[in-house]
mmCIF file of C-alpha atoms in Angstrom:
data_model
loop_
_atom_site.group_PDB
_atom_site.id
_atom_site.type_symbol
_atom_site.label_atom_id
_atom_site.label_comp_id
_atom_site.label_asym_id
_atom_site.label_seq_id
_atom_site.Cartn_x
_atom_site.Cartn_y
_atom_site.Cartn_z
ATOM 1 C CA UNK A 358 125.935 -23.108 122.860
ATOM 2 C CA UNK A 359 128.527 -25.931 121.768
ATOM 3 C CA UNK A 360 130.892 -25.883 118.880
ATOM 4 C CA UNK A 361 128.851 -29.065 117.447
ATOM 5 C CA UNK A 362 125.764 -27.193 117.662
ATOM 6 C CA UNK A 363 126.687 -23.784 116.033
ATOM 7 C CA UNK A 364 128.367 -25.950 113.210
ATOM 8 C CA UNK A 365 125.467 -28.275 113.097
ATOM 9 C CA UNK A 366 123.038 -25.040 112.833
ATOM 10 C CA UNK A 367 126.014 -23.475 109.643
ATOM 11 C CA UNK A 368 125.260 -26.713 107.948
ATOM 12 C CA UNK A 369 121.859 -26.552 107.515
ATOM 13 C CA UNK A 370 121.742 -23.106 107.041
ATOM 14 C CA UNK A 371 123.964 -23.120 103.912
ATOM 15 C CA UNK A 372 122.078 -26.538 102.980
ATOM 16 C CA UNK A 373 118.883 -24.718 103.138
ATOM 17 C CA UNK A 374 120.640 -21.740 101.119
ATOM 18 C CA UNK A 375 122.293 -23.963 98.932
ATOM 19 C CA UNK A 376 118.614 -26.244 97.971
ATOM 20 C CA UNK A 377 117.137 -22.744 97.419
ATOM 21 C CA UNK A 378 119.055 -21.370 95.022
ATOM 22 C CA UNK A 379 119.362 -24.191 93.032
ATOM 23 C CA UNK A 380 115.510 -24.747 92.772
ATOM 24 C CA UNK A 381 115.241 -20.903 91.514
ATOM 25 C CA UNK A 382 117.743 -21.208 89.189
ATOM 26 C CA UNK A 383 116.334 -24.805 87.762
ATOM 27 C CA UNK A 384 112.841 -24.136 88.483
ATOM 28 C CA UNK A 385 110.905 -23.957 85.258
ATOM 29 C CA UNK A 386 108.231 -21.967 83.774
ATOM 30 C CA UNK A 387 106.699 -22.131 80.320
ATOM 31 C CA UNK A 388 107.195 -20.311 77.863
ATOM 32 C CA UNK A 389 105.430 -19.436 73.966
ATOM 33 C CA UNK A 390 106.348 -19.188 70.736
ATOM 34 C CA UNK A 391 104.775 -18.503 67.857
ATOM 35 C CA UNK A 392 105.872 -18.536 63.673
ATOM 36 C CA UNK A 393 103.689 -18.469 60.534
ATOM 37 C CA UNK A 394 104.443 -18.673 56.744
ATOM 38 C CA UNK A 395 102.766 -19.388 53.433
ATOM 39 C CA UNK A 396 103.386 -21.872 51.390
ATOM 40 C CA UNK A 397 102.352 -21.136 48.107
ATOM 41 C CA UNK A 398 101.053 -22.765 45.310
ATOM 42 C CA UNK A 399 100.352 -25.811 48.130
ATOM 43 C CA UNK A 400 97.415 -27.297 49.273
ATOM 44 C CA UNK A 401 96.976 -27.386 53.414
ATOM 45 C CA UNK A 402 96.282 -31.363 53.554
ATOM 46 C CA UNK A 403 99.518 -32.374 51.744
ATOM 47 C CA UNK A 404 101.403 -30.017 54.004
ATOM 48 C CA UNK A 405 99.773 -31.429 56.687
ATOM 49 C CA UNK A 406 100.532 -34.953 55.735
ATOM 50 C CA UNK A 407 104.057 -34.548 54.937
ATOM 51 C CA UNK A 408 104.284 -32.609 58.877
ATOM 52 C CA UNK A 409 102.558 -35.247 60.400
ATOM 53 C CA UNK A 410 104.840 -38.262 59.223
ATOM 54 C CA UNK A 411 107.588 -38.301 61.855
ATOM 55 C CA UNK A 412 110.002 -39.570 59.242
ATOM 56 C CA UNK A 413 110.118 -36.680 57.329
ATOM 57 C CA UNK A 414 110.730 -34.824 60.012
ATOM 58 C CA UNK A 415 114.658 -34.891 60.422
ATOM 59 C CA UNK A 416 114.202 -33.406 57.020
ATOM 60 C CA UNK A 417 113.070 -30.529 58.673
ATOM 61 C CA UNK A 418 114.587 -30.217 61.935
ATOM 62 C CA UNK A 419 117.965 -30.178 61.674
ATOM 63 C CA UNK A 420 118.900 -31.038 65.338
ATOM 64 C CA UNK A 421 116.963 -34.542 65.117
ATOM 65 C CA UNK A 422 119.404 -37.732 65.231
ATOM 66 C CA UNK A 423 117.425 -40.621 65.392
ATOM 67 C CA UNK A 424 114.358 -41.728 66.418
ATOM 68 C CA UNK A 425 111.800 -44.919 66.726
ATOM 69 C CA UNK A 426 108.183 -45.035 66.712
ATOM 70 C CA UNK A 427 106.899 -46.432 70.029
ATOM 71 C CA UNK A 428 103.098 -46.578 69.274
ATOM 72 C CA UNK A 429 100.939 -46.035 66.431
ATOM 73 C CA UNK A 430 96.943 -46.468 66.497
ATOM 74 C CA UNK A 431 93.517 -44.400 64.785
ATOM 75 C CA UNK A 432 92.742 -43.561 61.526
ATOM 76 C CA UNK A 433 92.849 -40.771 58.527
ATOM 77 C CA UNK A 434 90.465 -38.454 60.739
ATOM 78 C CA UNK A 435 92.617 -38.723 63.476
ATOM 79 C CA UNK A 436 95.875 -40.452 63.571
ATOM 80 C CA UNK A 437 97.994 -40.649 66.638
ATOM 81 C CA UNK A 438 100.978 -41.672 67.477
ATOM 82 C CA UNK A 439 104.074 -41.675 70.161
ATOM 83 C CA UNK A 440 107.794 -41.324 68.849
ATOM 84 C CA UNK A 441 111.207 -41.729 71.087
ATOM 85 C CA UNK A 442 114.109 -39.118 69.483
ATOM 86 C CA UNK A 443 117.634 -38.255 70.184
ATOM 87 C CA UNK A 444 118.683 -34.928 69.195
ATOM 88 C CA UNK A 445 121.827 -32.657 69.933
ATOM 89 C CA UNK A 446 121.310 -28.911 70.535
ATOM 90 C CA UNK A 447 122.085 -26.407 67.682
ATOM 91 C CA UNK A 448 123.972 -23.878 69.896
ATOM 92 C CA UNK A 449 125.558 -26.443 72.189
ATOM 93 C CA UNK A 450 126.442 -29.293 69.442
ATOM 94 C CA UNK A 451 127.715 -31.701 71.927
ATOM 95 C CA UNK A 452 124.995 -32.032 74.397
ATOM 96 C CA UNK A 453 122.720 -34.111 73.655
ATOM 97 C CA UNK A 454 118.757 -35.223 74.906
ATOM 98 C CA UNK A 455 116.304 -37.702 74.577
ATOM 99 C CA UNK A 456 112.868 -36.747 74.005
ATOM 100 C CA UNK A 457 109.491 -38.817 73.905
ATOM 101 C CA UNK A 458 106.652 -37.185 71.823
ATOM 102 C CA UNK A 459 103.223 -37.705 71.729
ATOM 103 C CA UNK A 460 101.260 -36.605 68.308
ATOM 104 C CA UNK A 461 97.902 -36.051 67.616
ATOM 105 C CA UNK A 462 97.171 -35.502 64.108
ATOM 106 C CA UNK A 463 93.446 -34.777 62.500
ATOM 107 C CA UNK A 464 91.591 -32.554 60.834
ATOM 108 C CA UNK A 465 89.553 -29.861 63.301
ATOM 109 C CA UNK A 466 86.082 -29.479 62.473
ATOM 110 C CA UNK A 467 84.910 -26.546 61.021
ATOM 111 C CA UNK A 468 83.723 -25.400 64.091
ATOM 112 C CA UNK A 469 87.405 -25.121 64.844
ATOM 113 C CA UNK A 470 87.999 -23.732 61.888
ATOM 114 C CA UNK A 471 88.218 -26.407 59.469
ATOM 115 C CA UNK A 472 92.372 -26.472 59.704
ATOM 116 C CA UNK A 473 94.775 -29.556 59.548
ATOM 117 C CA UNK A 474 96.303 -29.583 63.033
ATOM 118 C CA UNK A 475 99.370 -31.571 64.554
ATOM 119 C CA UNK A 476 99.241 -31.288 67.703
ATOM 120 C CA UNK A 477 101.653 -32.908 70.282
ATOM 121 C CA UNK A 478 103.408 -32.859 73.428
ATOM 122 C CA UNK A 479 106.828 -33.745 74.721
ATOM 123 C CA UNK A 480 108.964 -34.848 77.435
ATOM 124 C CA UNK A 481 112.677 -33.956 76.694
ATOM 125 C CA UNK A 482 115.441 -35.418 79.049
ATOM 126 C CA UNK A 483 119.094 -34.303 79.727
ATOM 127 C CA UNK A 484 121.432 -35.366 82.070
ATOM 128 C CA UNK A 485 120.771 -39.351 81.429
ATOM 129 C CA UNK A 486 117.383 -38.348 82.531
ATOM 130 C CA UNK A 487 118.049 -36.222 85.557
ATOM 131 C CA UNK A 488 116.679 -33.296 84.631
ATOM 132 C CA UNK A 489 113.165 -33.464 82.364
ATOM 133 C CA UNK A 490 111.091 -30.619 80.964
ATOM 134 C CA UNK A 491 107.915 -30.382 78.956
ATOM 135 C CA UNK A 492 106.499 -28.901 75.928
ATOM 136 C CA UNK A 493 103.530 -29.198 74.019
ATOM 137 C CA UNK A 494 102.706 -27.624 70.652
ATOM 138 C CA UNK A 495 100.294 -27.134 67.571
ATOM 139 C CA UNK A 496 101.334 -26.689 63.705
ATOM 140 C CA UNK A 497 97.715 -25.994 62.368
ATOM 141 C CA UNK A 498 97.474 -25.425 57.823
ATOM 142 C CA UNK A 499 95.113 -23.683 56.494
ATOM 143 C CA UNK A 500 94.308 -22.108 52.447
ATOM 144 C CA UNK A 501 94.761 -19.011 52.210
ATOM 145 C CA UNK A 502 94.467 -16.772 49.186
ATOM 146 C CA UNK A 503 93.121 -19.731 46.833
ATOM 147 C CA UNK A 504 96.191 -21.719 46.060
ATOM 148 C CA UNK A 505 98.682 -20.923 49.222
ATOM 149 C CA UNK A 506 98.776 -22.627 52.380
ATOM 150 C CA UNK A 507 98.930 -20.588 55.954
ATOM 151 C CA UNK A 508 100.640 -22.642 58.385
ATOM 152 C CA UNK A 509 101.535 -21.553 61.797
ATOM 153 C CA UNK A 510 102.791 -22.940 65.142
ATOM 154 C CA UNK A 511 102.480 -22.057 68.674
ATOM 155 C CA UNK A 512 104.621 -24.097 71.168
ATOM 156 C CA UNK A 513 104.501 -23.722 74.679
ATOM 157 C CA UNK A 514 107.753 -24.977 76.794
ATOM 158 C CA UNK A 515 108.997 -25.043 79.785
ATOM 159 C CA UNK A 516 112.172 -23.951 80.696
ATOM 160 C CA UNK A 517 114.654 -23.393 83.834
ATOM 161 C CA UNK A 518 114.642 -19.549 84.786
ATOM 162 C CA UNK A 519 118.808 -19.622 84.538
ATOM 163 C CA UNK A 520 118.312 -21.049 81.183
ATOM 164 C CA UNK A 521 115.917 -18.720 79.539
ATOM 165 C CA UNK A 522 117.942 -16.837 76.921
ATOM 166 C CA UNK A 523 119.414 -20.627 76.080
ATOM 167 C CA UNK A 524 116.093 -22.332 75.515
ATOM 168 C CA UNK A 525 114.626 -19.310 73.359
ATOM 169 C CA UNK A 526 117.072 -19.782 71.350
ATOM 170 C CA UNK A 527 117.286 -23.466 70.506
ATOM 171 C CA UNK A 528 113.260 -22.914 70.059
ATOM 172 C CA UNK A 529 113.652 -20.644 67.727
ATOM 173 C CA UNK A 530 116.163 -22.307 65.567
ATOM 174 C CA UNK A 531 114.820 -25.074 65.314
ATOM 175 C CA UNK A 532 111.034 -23.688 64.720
ATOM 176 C CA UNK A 533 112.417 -22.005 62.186
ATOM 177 C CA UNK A 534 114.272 -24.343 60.010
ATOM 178 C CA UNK A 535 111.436 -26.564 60.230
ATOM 179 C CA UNK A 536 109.181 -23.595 58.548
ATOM 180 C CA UNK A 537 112.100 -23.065 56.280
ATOM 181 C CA UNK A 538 113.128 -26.565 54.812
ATOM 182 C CA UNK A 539 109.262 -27.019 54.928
ATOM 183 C CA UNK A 540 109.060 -23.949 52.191
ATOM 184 C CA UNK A 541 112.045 -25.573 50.438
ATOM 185 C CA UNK A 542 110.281 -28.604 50.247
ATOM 186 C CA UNK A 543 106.945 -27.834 48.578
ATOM 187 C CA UNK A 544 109.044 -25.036 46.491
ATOM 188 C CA UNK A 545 110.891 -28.178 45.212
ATOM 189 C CA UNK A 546 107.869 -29.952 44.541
ATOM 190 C CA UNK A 547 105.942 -26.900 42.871
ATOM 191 C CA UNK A 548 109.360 -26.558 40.357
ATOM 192 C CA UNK A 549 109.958 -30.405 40.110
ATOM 193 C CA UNK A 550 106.247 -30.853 38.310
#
């Protein structure tokens, strides 16, 4: 066998090795997370209304730059609309992503359970858009105890197997600030009346 050859053979051997690796370490998988509070002294439809207007939410999220409502269409049963946001990451402050959401926002039948839901899903970009992952997620509210709002959110996201311990993390900050300045903000409310 020729020189050429055996080196040709090398190549695509440590190509092959090389493409490997690199899709275990970025290959994703998703993920879930799950919070719940009460609110008290709320009632579940204004916390739902205040979570479902986009604008209020870099109240809550800390992370959340910017952002710019793309589409907007329904009604007061069921409301949806799509939002573009830039955020930086609360652990690594300099990076930065674009993400484009997708929000659903009604009340489930009582079938369902009768709760105020926000539902949505997400396509978050890094990298000038290079390298995408998903996430989709529901903040339902419900009464609980009379006067006291239950809220609680399960998000599911997908996340690069190297990058596990990372993502975790930024999901759980930011899940729980937004629960967090959300209880600031109707505790505000509750001693502002």
């Amino acid at each position: 066998m020729s020189i050429a050859v055996r080196w040709a053979k090398r190549r695509v051997f440590v190509s092959v090795t090389i493409v490997i690796v690199l899709y275990y370490f970025l290959s994703s998988s998703y993920q879930r997370y799950h919070i719940s509070t009460i609110i008290p002294h709320t009632k579940p439809e204004d916390v739902w209304e205040f979570v479902a207007d986009f604008s209020r939410m870099k109240k809550l999220n800390p992370t959340i730059l910017n952002f710019r409502i793309l589409a907007d269409h329904g009604n007061f049963e069921h409301w949806k609309y799509s939002v573009e946001y830039d955020e930086r990451l609360s652990h690594w402050p300099h990076t930065f992503n674009t993400a484009i959401g997708h929000y659903s926002v009604r009340k489930l039948p009582e079938s369902d359970g009768g709760q105020y839901s926000v539902a949505s899903t997400h396509r978050t970009c890094f990298l000038f858009g290079l390298f995408c992952v998903n996430s989709k997620g529901e903040f339902k509210m419900s009464p609980i105890h009379k006067e006291d709002t239950y809220c609680e959110e399960t998000v599911h996201y997908q996340c690069p197997f190297f990058f596990g311990r990372f993502c975790r993390r930024e999901v759980e900050f930011q899940r729980q600030a937004i629960m967090e300045n959300l209880k600031q903000q109707f505790k505000q409310k509750v001693f502002g009346h």
